[in-house]
Amino acid sequence: MNKKKIAILGSTGSIGVSALKVAAAFSSYFEITALSAKGSNVELLNEQIKIFKPGIVAVHDKDALIRLRSMNRTKGVKFFSGFEGQLKLIRECEADILLVALVGGSGLIPTLEAIKCGKNIALANKETLVVAGELVMREAKKKGVKIIPVDSEHSAIFQCLNGEDPAKVRKLILTASGGPFMKHTKQELESITPEQALKHPRWDMGKKVTIDSASLLNKGFEIIEAHHFFGISLDNIEVVIHPQCAVHSMVEFVDGSIMAQLGIADMRLPIQFAFFYPERQGNNIPRLNLARIRTLEFFKPDLNKFPALCYALEAAKAGGILPAVLSGSSEAAVNAFLTGKIKFTAMASFIKKALAAHKNIKAPNLAQLLSAERSAKEFVEKEI
Ligand code: MG
């Protein structure tokens, strides 16, 4: 049997590590042909190279690459460095699926490069579609490139839509855990520390997405992501808080039927689904025990307590460059919160300010989107 060739961008991050667990569990099905990483965890990358023997490795940080090369003796590996190195990897690697598991705004250009090369993509980076959803989906369509969602909510919707007529969808219902602070009062949110915010009750994820989940901004990103992925209008996408995280999202059809996808909260599941798509494969991942959960709750998000979700929706509805401003400003705000420069609740305020400070541009091109994202980041850094 020919193995499916897989390339992973962002292999030492949370999704990258989970993806390699899937690849290791199905080593007779998958072959890892390329890995890229920022270079912040050279030891882990070194281990990954030894185990998976990719033909190409790209490291963003040049010094990290020098350290990596001094410790890694694996034969037949081509090393690239810098931002350009990652693009070179995308062009040169053989891949039936390229997993984009990069953090924040760094996912967009590599995704566009993969599309240009005609490589099918498993997309775990939501900012790519937040910043340039229309452009990315249009280019993918032009090139006949498949984009399979890896975000758990979008994987759920993708599975619910399988075999259905898209014209018969009435709405998408995204579920949210609500994050660790659902029961906090507005005042209590003021004194949240980064350590508290980094402890997500259900999902084990990277830092950026964990903080965005705690502020519910992540759900705003996911609405925008779903809008582009599935071509559903923003008005027909609803968010419900569902603390048990058993239902990963739902689709309501014109006849009132609702389809839901359930499972344990483990990123290996959507990753495995994307890697095997269109097939399904058995695994040894623990099962959801409904009798043990007993109760599934659903309720409306409190937008007064978590205004970031509102701002995300406003930016999405305005369109143009504002979703890029949203993404850029949130990246700077999350960094500032994590380094103790601003309060948890100030993140949303800075995002709001950045959105108000940017004049919108209709139907922006890529350069305008990237410039808006950068300018929003700088705006927040300066304000802080
Ligand atoms: Mg998600």
mmCIF file of C-alpha atoms and ligand atoms in Angstrom:
data_model
loop_
_atom_site.group_PDB
_atom_site.id
_atom_site.type_symbol
_atom_site.label_atom_id
_atom_site.label_comp_id
_atom_site.label_asym_id
_atom_site.label_seq_id
_atom_site.Cartn_x
_atom_site.Cartn_y
_atom_site.Cartn_z
ATOM 1 C CA MET A 1 0.000 0.000 0.000
ATOM 2 C CA ASN A 2 1.234 3.459 -0.829
ATOM 3 C CA LYS A 3 1.560 5.563 2.276
ATOM 4 C CA LYS A 4 -0.094 8.962 2.356
ATOM 5 C CA LYS A 5 2.581 11.648 2.434
ATOM 6 C CA ILE A 6 2.142 14.287 5.099
ATOM 7 C CA ALA A 7 3.973 17.576 5.660
ATOM 8 C CA ILE A 8 3.501 19.495 8.903
ATOM 9 C CA LEU A 9 4.037 23.217 9.380
ATOM 10 C CA GLY A 10 4.402 23.967 13.066
ATOM 11 C CA SER A 11 5.434 20.503 14.221
ATOM 12 C CA THR A 12 6.502 21.413 17.775
ATOM 13 C CA GLY A 13 3.292 23.271 18.649
ATOM 14 C CA SER A 14 0.296 21.693 20.312
ATOM 15 C CA ILE A 15 -1.461 20.634 17.068
ATOM 16 C CA GLY A 16 1.828 19.547 15.466
ATOM 17 C CA VAL A 17 2.587 17.258 18.396
ATOM 18 C CA SER A 18 -0.920 15.758 18.290
ATOM 19 C CA ALA A 19 -0.601 15.276 14.523
ATOM 20 C CA LEU A 20 2.643 13.357 14.951
ATOM 21 C CA LYS A 21 0.922 11.165 17.553
ATOM 22 C CA VAL A 22 -1.665 10.330 14.898
ATOM 23 C CA ALA A 23 1.094 9.673 12.344
ATOM 24 C CA ALA A 24 2.898 7.396 14.827
ATOM 25 C CA ALA A 25 -0.284 5.482 15.657
ATOM 26 C CA PHE A 26 -0.862 4.867 11.924
ATOM 27 C CA SER A 27 2.716 4.500 10.737
ATOM 28 C CA SER A 28 1.732 1.968 8.081
ATOM 29 C CA TYR A 29 -0.631 4.530 6.527
ATOM 30 C CA PHE A 30 1.317 7.776 6.806
ATOM 31 C CA GLU A 31 4.782 8.974 6.000
ATOM 32 C CA ILE A 32 6.057 12.330 7.262
ATOM 33 C CA THR A 33 7.891 14.024 4.402
ATOM 34 C CA ALA A 34 8.553 17.480 5.860
ATOM 35 C CA LEU A 35 8.473 19.349 9.164
ATOM 36 C CA SER A 36 8.723 23.039 9.891
ATOM 37 C CA ALA A 37 9.062 24.743 13.264
ATOM 38 C CA LYS A 38 9.827 28.140 14.677
ATOM 39 C CA GLY A 39 12.904 26.910 16.528
ATOM 40 C CA SER A 40 11.778 27.568 20.086
ATOM 41 C CA ASN A 41 12.001 23.870 20.977
ATOM 42 C CA VAL A 42 15.011 22.456 19.157
ATOM 43 C CA GLU A 43 15.219 19.375 21.414
ATOM 44 C CA LEU A 44 11.689 18.309 20.515
ATOM 45 C CA LEU A 45 12.251 18.970 16.813
ATOM 46 C CA ASN A 46 15.445 16.912 17.002
ATOM 47 C CA GLU A 47 13.482 13.986 18.487
ATOM 48 C CA GLN A 48 10.790 14.327 15.824
ATOM 49 C CA ILE A 49 13.386 14.184 13.043
ATOM 50 C CA LYS A 50 14.981 11.079 14.559
ATOM 51 C CA ILE A 51 11.635 9.293 14.802
ATOM 52 C CA PHE A 52 9.892 10.365 11.582
ATOM 53 C CA LYS A 53 12.879 10.945 9.280
ATOM 54 C CA PRO A 54 11.376 13.704 7.120
ATOM 55 C CA GLY A 55 13.244 14.552 3.911
ATOM 56 C CA ILE A 56 12.978 18.303 4.524
ATOM 57 C CA VAL A 57 13.079 20.350 7.711
ATOM 58 C CA ALA A 58 12.634 24.111 7.886
ATOM 59 C CA VAL A 59 13.451 26.133 10.995
ATOM 60 C CA HIS A 60 12.448 29.755 11.172
ATOM 61 C CA ASP A 61 15.133 30.860 13.610
ATOM 62 C CA LYS A 62 18.600 30.631 12.022
ATOM 63 C CA ASP A 63 20.484 30.159 15.321
ATOM 64 C CA ALA A 64 18.093 27.387 16.303
ATOM 65 C CA LEU A 65 18.890 25.662 13.022
ATOM 66 C CA ILE A 66 22.613 25.802 13.770
ATOM 67 C CA ARG A 67 21.996 24.189 17.172
ATOM 68 C CA LEU A 68 19.715 21.591 15.621
ATOM 69 C CA ARG A 69 22.288 20.633 12.994
ATOM 70 C CA SER A 70 24.979 20.237 15.632
ATOM 71 C CA MET A 71 22.878 17.664 17.484
ATOM 72 C CA ASN A 72 21.085 15.900 14.645
ATOM 73 C CA ARG A 73 22.898 13.265 12.619
ATOM 74 C CA THR A 74 19.882 11.870 10.770
ATOM 75 C CA LYS A 75 20.930 11.146 7.190
ATOM 76 C CA GLY A 76 19.241 12.469 4.093
ATOM 77 C CA VAL A 77 17.573 15.524 5.642
ATOM 78 C CA LYS A 78 17.572 18.821 3.758
ATOM 79 C CA PHE A 79 17.531 21.833 6.075
ATOM 80 C CA PHE A 80 16.098 25.257 5.242
ATOM 81 C CA SER A 81 15.954 28.340 7.412
ATOM 82 C CA GLY A 82 14.032 31.564 7.793
ATOM 83 C CA PHE A 83 10.604 32.545 6.516
ATOM 84 C CA GLU A 84 11.751 31.879 2.955
ATOM 85 C CA GLY A 85 12.934 28.421 4.074
ATOM 86 C CA GLN A 86 9.419 27.422 5.035
ATOM 87 C CA LEU A 87 8.078 28.530 1.658
ATOM 88 C CA LYS A 88 10.842 26.542 -0.026
ATOM 89 C CA LEU A 89 9.827 23.500 2.009
ATOM 90 C CA ILE A 90 6.217 23.942 0.839
ATOM 91 C CA ARG A 91 7.326 24.102 -2.791
ATOM 92 C CA GLU A 92 9.793 21.221 -2.648
ATOM 93 C CA CYS A 93 8.161 18.673 -0.341
ATOM 94 C CA GLU A 94 6.011 15.829 -1.536
ATOM 95 C CA ALA A 95 2.710 15.928 0.297
ATOM 96 C CA ASP A 96 -0.751 14.488 -0.231
ATOM 97 C CA ILE A 97 -1.752 16.636 2.732
ATOM 98 C CA LEU A 98 -0.009 19.631 4.188
ATOM 99 C CA LEU A 99 -1.057 20.412 7.753
ATOM 100 C CA VAL A 100 -0.905 24.110 8.571
ATOM 101 C CA ALA A 101 -0.565 24.192 12.366
ATOM 102 C CA LEU A 102 1.116 27.586 12.621
ATOM 103 C CA VAL A 103 0.220 30.180 15.245
ATOM 104 C CA GLY A 104 -1.677 33.416 14.605
ATOM 105 C CA GLY A 105 -0.983 35.518 11.533
ATOM 106 C CA SER A 106 1.993 33.387 10.493
ATOM 107 C CA GLY A 107 -0.315 30.862 8.797
ATOM 108 C CA LEU A 108 -1.633 32.920 5.894
ATOM 109 C CA ILE A 109 1.305 33.217 3.486
ATOM 110 C CA PRO A 110 2.353 29.555 3.824
ATOM 111 C CA THR A 111 -1.268 28.481 3.215
ATOM 112 C CA LEU A 112 -1.429 30.593 0.055
ATOM 113 C CA GLU A 113 1.906 29.147 -1.077
ATOM 114 C CA ALA A 114 0.590 25.602 -0.584
ATOM 115 C CA ILE A 115 -2.497 26.464 -2.621
ATOM 116 C CA LYS A 116 -0.292 27.896 -5.365
ATOM 117 C CA CYS A 117 1.596 24.582 -5.422
ATOM 118 C CA GLY A 118 -1.692 22.658 -5.652
ATOM 119 C CA LYS A 119 -1.188 20.893 -2.314
ATOM 120 C CA ASN A 120 -4.246 19.786 -0.345
ATOM 121 C CA ILE A 121 -4.388 21.382 3.063
ATOM 122 C CA ALA A 122 -5.503 20.358 6.533
ATOM 123 C CA LEU A 123 -6.040 23.759 8.111
ATOM 124 C CA ALA A 124 -5.619 24.200 11.846
ATOM 125 C CA ASN A 125 -4.690 27.891 11.750
ATOM 126 C CA LYS A 126 -7.897 29.913 12.037
ATOM 127 C CA GLU A 127 -6.319 33.348 11.542
ATOM 128 C CA THR A 128 -5.676 32.410 7.901
ATOM 129 C CA LEU A 129 -9.406 32.503 7.174
ATOM 130 C CA VAL A 130 -10.081 35.351 9.607
ATOM 131 C CA VAL A 131 -7.617 37.625 7.815
ATOM 132 C CA ALA A 132 -8.129 36.552 4.216
ATOM 133 C CA GLY A 133 -10.962 34.017 4.068
ATOM 134 C CA GLU A 134 -12.436 35.156 0.773
ATOM 135 C CA LEU A 135 -9.098 35.284 -0.974
ATOM 136 C CA VAL A 136 -7.930 31.910 0.368
ATOM 137 C CA MET A 137 -11.153 30.080 -0.512
ATOM 138 C CA ARG A 138 -11.227 31.676 -3.967
ATOM 139 C CA GLU A 139 -7.621 30.696 -4.722
ATOM 140 C CA ALA A 140 -8.190 27.157 -3.420
ATOM 141 C CA LYS A 141 -11.224 26.780 -5.671
ATOM 142 C CA LYS A 142 -9.303 28.090 -8.670
ATOM 143 C CA LYS A 143 -6.499 25.604 -8.078
ATOM 144 C CA GLY A 144 -8.796 22.688 -7.182
ATOM 145 C CA VAL A 145 -7.115 22.440 -3.777
ATOM 146 C CA LYS A 146 -9.053 20.760 -0.975
ATOM 147 C CA ILE A 147 -8.991 22.462 2.417
ATOM 148 C CA ILE A 148 -10.056 20.178 5.250
ATOM 149 C CA PRO A 149 -10.788 21.834 8.589
ATOM 150 C CA VAL A 150 -8.908 20.672 11.672
ATOM 151 C CA ASP A 151 -10.490 23.045 14.190
ATOM 152 C CA SER A 152 -12.778 20.698 16.183
ATOM 153 C CA GLU A 153 -15.949 22.751 15.566
ATOM 154 C CA HIS A 154 -15.377 22.963 11.837
ATOM 155 C CA SER A 155 -14.420 19.329 11.596
ATOM 156 C CA ALA A 156 -17.738 18.576 13.334
ATOM 157 C CA ILE A 157 -19.712 20.693 10.857
ATOM 158 C CA PHE A 158 -17.767 19.238 7.928
ATOM 159 C CA GLN A 159 -18.758 15.760 9.138
ATOM 160 C CA CYS A 160 -22.424 16.756 9.676
ATOM 161 C CA LEU A 161 -22.569 18.160 6.133
ATOM 162 C CA ASN A 162 -21.128 15.041 4.563
ATOM 163 C CA GLY A 163 -23.496 13.953 1.783
ATOM 164 C CA GLU A 164 -25.953 16.777 2.478
ATOM 165 C CA ASP A 165 -27.127 19.424 0.040
ATOM 166 C CA PRO A 166 -25.512 22.718 1.172
ATOM 167 C CA ALA A 167 -28.600 24.591 -0.045
ATOM 168 C CA LYS A 168 -30.666 22.823 2.620
ATOM 169 C CA VAL A 169 -28.655 24.159 5.568
ATOM 170 C CA ARG A 170 -30.518 26.685 7.719
ATOM 171 C CA LYS A 171 -27.823 27.449 10.238
ATOM 172 C CA LEU A 172 -24.593 26.346 11.822
ATOM 173 C CA ILE A 173 -24.446 26.054 15.603
ATOM 174 C CA LEU A 174 -20.946 26.391 17.013
ATOM 175 C CA THR A 175 -20.445 25.091 20.530
ATOM 176 C CA ALA A 176 -18.053 26.748 22.987
ATOM 177 C CA SER A 177 -16.838 25.402 26.301
ATOM 178 C CA GLY A 178 -17.163 28.912 27.710
ATOM 179 C CA GLY A 179 -13.580 28.783 28.936
ATOM 180 C CA PRO A 180 -12.393 28.747 32.555
ATOM 181 C CA PHE A 181 -14.121 31.991 33.595
ATOM 182 C CA MET A 182 -17.718 31.405 32.631
ATOM 183 C CA LYS A 183 -18.886 31.748 36.247
ATOM 184 C CA HIS A 184 -16.684 34.747 37.068
ATOM 185 C CA THR A 185 -18.285 38.140 37.563
ATOM 186 C CA LYS A 186 -17.209 41.008 35.341
ATOM 187 C CA GLN A 187 -15.222 42.398 38.239
ATOM 188 C CA GLU A 188 -13.473 39.104 38.972
ATOM 189 C CA LEU A 189 -12.336 38.970 35.342
ATOM 190 C CA GLU A 190 -10.216 42.079 36.005
ATOM 191 C CA SER A 191 -7.739 40.203 38.170
ATOM 192 C CA ILE A 192 -7.269 37.036 36.096
ATOM 193 C CA THR A 193 -3.597 36.055 35.776
ATOM 194 C CA PRO A 194 -2.014 34.494 32.656
ATOM 195 C CA GLU A 195 -1.492 31.251 34.635
ATOM 196 C CA GLN A 196 -5.235 31.050 35.366
ATOM 197 C CA ALA A 197 -6.185 31.879 31.788
ATOM 198 C CA LEU A 198 -3.829 29.251 30.385
ATOM 199 C CA LYS A 199 -5.701 26.482 32.219
ATOM 200 C CA HIS A 200 -8.482 25.521 29.857
ATOM 201 C CA PRO A 201 -11.063 23.245 31.502
ATOM 202 C CA ARG A 202 -11.450 20.801 28.586
ATOM 203 C CA TRP A 203 -8.989 21.283 25.762
ATOM 204 C CA ASP A 204 -5.214 21.140 25.787
ATOM 205 C CA MET A 205 -4.163 23.754 23.222
ATOM 206 C CA GLY A 206 -1.497 26.311 22.324
ATOM 207 C CA LYS A 207 -1.189 29.549 24.331
ATOM 208 C CA LYS A 208 -2.744 31.956 21.815
ATOM 209 C CA VAL A 209 -5.876 29.891 21.260
ATOM 210 C CA THR A 210 -6.213 29.113 24.985
ATOM 211 C CA ILE A 211 -6.244 32.817 25.884
ATOM 212 C CA ASP A 212 -8.593 33.561 22.972
ATOM 213 C CA SER A 213 -10.880 30.797 24.271
ATOM 214 C CA ALA A 214 -10.919 32.308 27.759
ATOM 215 C CA SER A 215 -12.024 35.680 26.324
ATOM 216 C CA LEU A 216 -14.422 34.024 23.809
ATOM 217 C CA LEU A 217 -12.612 35.855 21.005
ATOM 218 C CA ASN A 218 -11.724 32.406 19.702
ATOM 219 C CA LYS A 219 -15.419 31.758 19.069
ATOM 220 C CA GLY A 220 -15.607 34.994 17.093
ATOM 221 C CA PHE A 221 -12.692 33.789 14.980
ATOM 222 C CA GLU A 222 -14.463 30.486 14.495
ATOM 223 C CA ILE A 223 -17.650 32.189 13.275
ATOM 224 C CA ILE A 224 -15.588 33.959 10.602
ATOM 225 C CA GLU A 225 -13.765 30.730 9.805
ATOM 226 C CA ALA A 226 -17.078 28.829 9.436
ATOM 227 C CA HIS A 227 -18.548 31.598 7.287
ATOM 228 C CA HIS A 228 -15.726 31.219 4.762
ATOM 229 C CA PHE A 229 -15.315 27.459 4.978
ATOM 230 C CA PHE A 230 -18.964 26.610 4.469
ATOM 231 C CA GLY A 231 -20.214 29.701 2.629
ATOM 232 C CA ILE A 232 -22.923 30.340 5.247
ATOM 233 C CA SER A 233 -23.916 33.932 5.977
ATOM 234 C CA LEU A 234 -22.790 35.340 9.330
ATOM 235 C CA ASP A 235 -26.417 35.804 10.391
ATOM 236 C CA ASN A 236 -26.963 32.064 10.135
ATOM 237 C CA ILE A 237 -24.150 31.079 12.473
ATOM 238 C CA GLU A 238 -25.018 30.797 16.142
ATOM 239 C CA VAL A 239 -22.858 30.217 19.212
ATOM 240 C CA VAL A 240 -23.993 28.232 22.249
ATOM 241 C CA ILE A 241 -22.009 27.623 25.398
ATOM 242 C CA HIS A 242 -21.756 23.904 26.085
ATOM 243 C CA PRO A 243 -19.484 23.282 29.092
ATOM 244 C CA GLN A 244 -19.299 19.485 28.668
ATOM 245 C CA CYS A 245 -17.576 19.820 25.256
ATOM 246 C CA ALA A 246 -19.164 16.604 24.057
ATOM 247 C CA VAL A 247 -21.045 18.115 21.105
ATOM 248 C CA HIS A 248 -18.368 19.691 18.933
ATOM 249 C CA SER A 249 -20.858 21.632 16.773
ATOM 250 C CA MET A 250 -24.134 21.197 14.917
ATOM 251 C CA VAL A 251 -25.949 21.920 11.672
ATOM 252 C CA GLU A 252 -29.631 22.783 11.479
ATOM 253 C CA PHE A 253 -31.352 21.964 8.190
ATOM 254 C CA VAL A 254 -34.391 23.563 6.552
ATOM 255 C CA ASP A 255 -36.721 20.882 7.941
ATOM 256 C CA GLY A 256 -35.698 21.652 11.525
ATOM 257 C CA SER A 257 -33.508 18.563 11.895
ATOM 258 C CA ILE A 258 -30.254 19.203 13.746
ATOM 259 C CA MET A 259 -27.216 17.038 13.118
ATOM 260 C CA ALA A 260 -24.467 17.007 15.729
ATOM 261 C CA GLN A 261 -21.024 15.443 15.953
ATOM 262 C CA LEU A 262 -19.940 14.225 19.376
ATOM 263 C CA GLY A 263 -16.731 12.804 20.783
ATOM 264 C CA ILE A 264 -14.176 13.328 23.514
ATOM 265 C CA ALA A 265 -12.276 16.628 23.508
ATOM 266 C CA ASP A 266 -9.054 15.419 21.908
ATOM 267 C CA MET A 267 -7.458 17.106 18.882
ATOM 268 C CA ARG A 268 -6.223 13.749 17.607
ATOM 269 C CA LEU A 269 -9.788 13.064 16.422
ATOM 270 C CA PRO A 270 -10.202 15.973 13.972
ATOM 271 C CA ILE A 271 -6.568 15.542 12.877
ATOM 272 C CA GLN A 272 -7.087 11.837 12.181
ATOM 273 C CA PHE A 273 -10.298 12.633 10.319
ATOM 274 C CA ALA A 274 -8.484 15.146 8.111
ATOM 275 C CA PHE A 275 -5.541 12.812 7.447
ATOM 276 C CA PHE A 276 -7.730 9.857 6.451
ATOM 277 C CA TYR A 277 -10.412 11.883 4.696
ATOM 278 C CA PRO A 278 -12.560 10.748 2.879
ATOM 279 C CA GLU A 279 -12.158 7.485 4.803
ATOM 280 C CA ARG A 280 -12.746 6.694 8.450
ATOM 281 C CA GLN A 281 -10.422 4.534 10.466
ATOM 282 C CA GLY A 282 -10.721 2.812 13.852
ATOM 283 C CA ASN A 283 -8.401 3.871 16.683
ATOM 284 C CA ASN A 284 -7.579 3.343 20.360
ATOM 285 C CA ILE A 285 -8.580 6.818 21.528
ATOM 286 C CA PRO A 286 -10.904 6.696 24.586
ATOM 287 C CA ARG A 287 -14.622 6.900 23.794
ATOM 288 C CA LEU A 288 -17.188 9.401 24.916
ATOM 289 C CA ASN A 289 -19.191 7.892 27.780
ATOM 290 C CA LEU A 290 -22.602 9.558 27.604
ATOM 291 C CA ALA A 291 -23.990 7.739 30.638
ATOM 292 C CA ARG A 292 -21.115 9.108 32.687
ATOM 293 C CA ILE A 293 -21.604 12.694 31.433
ATOM 294 C CA ARG A 294 -25.384 12.358 32.015
ATOM 295 C CA THR A 295 -26.223 16.004 31.321
ATOM 296 C CA LEU A 296 -25.514 18.109 28.257
ATOM 297 C CA GLU A 297 -26.095 21.818 28.856
ATOM 298 C CA PHE A 298 -26.451 24.599 26.313
ATOM 299 C CA PHE A 299 -26.886 28.303 26.919
ATOM 300 C CA LYS A 300 -26.308 31.688 25.339
ATOM 301 C CA PRO A 301 -22.913 33.406 25.762
ATOM 302 C CA ASP A 302 -22.798 36.479 28.024
ATOM 303 C CA LEU A 303 -21.645 39.197 25.627
ATOM 304 C CA ASN A 304 -21.575 41.785 28.372
ATOM 305 C CA LYS A 305 -18.907 39.804 30.217
ATOM 306 C CA PHE A 306 -17.048 38.717 27.083
ATOM 307 C CA PRO A 307 -17.269 41.680 24.662
ATOM 308 C CA ALA A 308 -14.434 40.386 22.444
ATOM 309 C CA LEU A 309 -16.957 38.068 20.793
ATOM 310 C CA CYS A 310 -19.098 41.125 19.919
ATOM 311 C CA TYR A 311 -16.161 42.991 18.421
ATOM 312 C CA ALA A 312 -15.256 39.963 16.349
ATOM 313 C CA LEU A 313 -18.796 39.807 14.984
ATOM 314 C CA GLU A 314 -18.814 43.526 14.195
ATOM 315 C CA ALA A 315 -15.493 43.191 12.367
ATOM 316 C CA ALA A 316 -16.791 40.166 10.474
ATOM 317 C CA LYS A 317 -19.968 41.954 9.381
ATOM 318 C CA ALA A 318 -18.048 45.050 8.293
ATOM 319 C CA GLY A 319 -15.650 42.814 6.307
ATOM 320 C CA GLY A 320 -12.888 44.486 4.275
ATOM 321 C CA ILE A 321 -9.705 44.874 6.291
ATOM 322 C CA LEU A 322 -11.405 44.853 9.719
ATOM 323 C CA PRO A 323 -11.131 41.090 10.302
ATOM 324 C CA ALA A 324 -7.375 41.482 9.626
ATOM 325 C CA VAL A 325 -7.280 44.342 12.154
ATOM 326 C CA LEU A 326 -9.117 42.077 14.600
ATOM 327 C CA SER A 327 -6.526 39.337 14.157
ATOM 328 C CA GLY A 328 -3.485 41.612 14.349
ATOM 329 C CA SER A 329 -4.713 43.548 17.372
ATOM 330 C CA SER A 330 -5.623 40.359 19.228
ATOM 331 C CA GLU A 331 -2.146 38.927 18.679
ATOM 332 C CA ALA A 332 -0.542 41.993 20.235
ATOM 333 C CA ALA A 333 -3.115 42.109 23.043
ATOM 334 C CA VAL A 334 -2.626 38.434 23.932
ATOM 335 C CA ASN A 335 1.170 38.901 23.996
ATOM 336 C CA ALA A 336 0.799 41.914 26.261
ATOM 337 C CA PHE A 337 -1.488 39.995 28.619
ATOM 338 C CA LEU A 338 0.827 36.971 28.732
ATOM 339 C CA THR A 339 3.801 39.168 29.581
ATOM 340 C CA GLY A 340 1.882 40.896 32.374
ATOM 341 C CA LYS A 341 1.611 44.284 30.657
ATOM 342 C CA ILE A 342 -2.187 44.499 30.567
ATOM 343 C CA LYS A 343 -5.192 43.040 32.395
ATOM 344 C CA PHE A 344 -7.281 40.208 31.013
ATOM 345 C CA THR A 345 -10.227 42.533 30.380
ATOM 346 C CA ALA A 346 -8.025 45.133 28.658
ATOM 347 C CA MET A 347 -7.409 42.786 25.725
ATOM 348 C CA ALA A 348 -10.937 43.389 24.396
ATOM 349 C CA SER A 349 -10.622 47.149 24.969
ATOM 350 C CA PHE A 350 -7.462 47.350 22.874
ATOM 351 C CA ILE A 351 -9.080 45.317 20.101
ATOM 352 C CA LYS A 352 -12.048 47.685 20.129
ATOM 353 C CA LYS A 353 -9.732 50.694 19.946
ATOM 354 C CA ALA A 354 -7.756 49.202 17.067
ATOM 355 C CA LEU A 355 -10.946 48.471 15.109
ATOM 356 C CA ALA A 356 -12.150 52.046 15.631
ATOM 357 C CA ALA A 357 -8.780 53.500 14.610
ATOM 358 C CA HIS A 358 -8.687 51.804 11.191
ATOM 359 C CA LYS A 359 -10.586 53.126 8.214
ATOM 360 C CA ASN A 360 -12.081 50.195 6.343
ATOM 361 C CA ILE A 361 -11.114 49.328 2.780
ATOM 362 C CA LYS A 362 -13.627 47.480 0.603
ATOM 363 C CA ALA A 363 -12.489 44.365 -1.318
ATOM 364 C CA PRO A 364 -8.868 44.628 -0.131
ATOM 365 C CA ASN A 365 -6.024 42.803 -1.843
ATOM 366 C CA LEU A 366 -3.491 40.630 -0.016
ATOM 367 C CA ALA A 367 -1.010 43.468 0.518
ATOM 368 C CA GLN A 368 -3.717 45.634 2.077
ATOM 369 C CA LEU A 369 -4.825 42.810 4.374
ATOM 370 C CA LEU A 370 -1.283 42.111 5.540
ATOM 371 C CA SER A 371 -0.606 45.782 6.051
ATOM 372 C CA ALA A 372 -3.829 46.173 8.095
ATOM 373 C CA GLU A 373 -2.868 43.216 10.265
ATOM 374 C CA ARG A 374 0.608 44.632 10.879
ATOM 375 C CA SER A 375 -0.651 48.145 11.513
ATOM 376 C CA ALA A 376 -3.217 46.848 14.054
ATOM 377 C CA LYS A 377 -0.471 44.968 15.892
ATOM 378 C CA GLU A 378 1.713 48.071 15.997
ATOM 379 C CA PHE A 379 -1.233 50.219 17.044
ATOM 380 C CA VAL A 380 -1.899 48.042 20.109
ATOM 381 C CA GLU A 381 1.813 47.811 20.993
ATOM 382 C CA LYS A 382 2.107 51.591 20.848
ATOM 383 C CA GLU A 383 -1.061 52.178 22.902
ATOM 384 C CA ILE A 384 0.212 49.832 25.598
HETATM 385 MG MG MG B 1 -12.047 25.252 18.099
#
